Amino acid sequence: MATSKFIKGPDLKRFMDKRLKLHLNGNRRLIGTLRGYDAYLNVVLEEAEQADDEKYIGRIVIRGNSIVQFETLERK
């Protein structure tokens, strides 16, 4: 069985430095600015806050397997 040495990750370059709303497992929602990501869809959000009650979180790393949906809050 052939396997690749390199893991091709998601192409989220167009969302870098943009405000996003992330829908997570457990019906949680976060809003923040995307600052980084990796091949496993782990993401770093800056200036993050909870979408429901606007509780400020700051910088946070979110595991990719807990992300259900990305939604951009900015045009272009």
Steps between C-alpha positions, in 0.01 A plus 500: 500500500652828390500793738609855450785645703326835508161579644315748282306727728210735451539813291392775739740769374214714374352511852822609674462823700123497444224488761340156515216337685576141592229249586643238737384173652255540785316787329779746588581798279808721499583816308860603443774590254676206333875524566616147414410141414664167424439186293260360763281814492615607846454877498623799698249778558596838637263745670259209541169527680201278555236582242203450732591722795802687353725385785857598404749211478806648325736268311391137479605181322212281384544137403386423149287201598272724707424742213169438325478807274689817401313817415671818386369829635684716245453543128807461282 
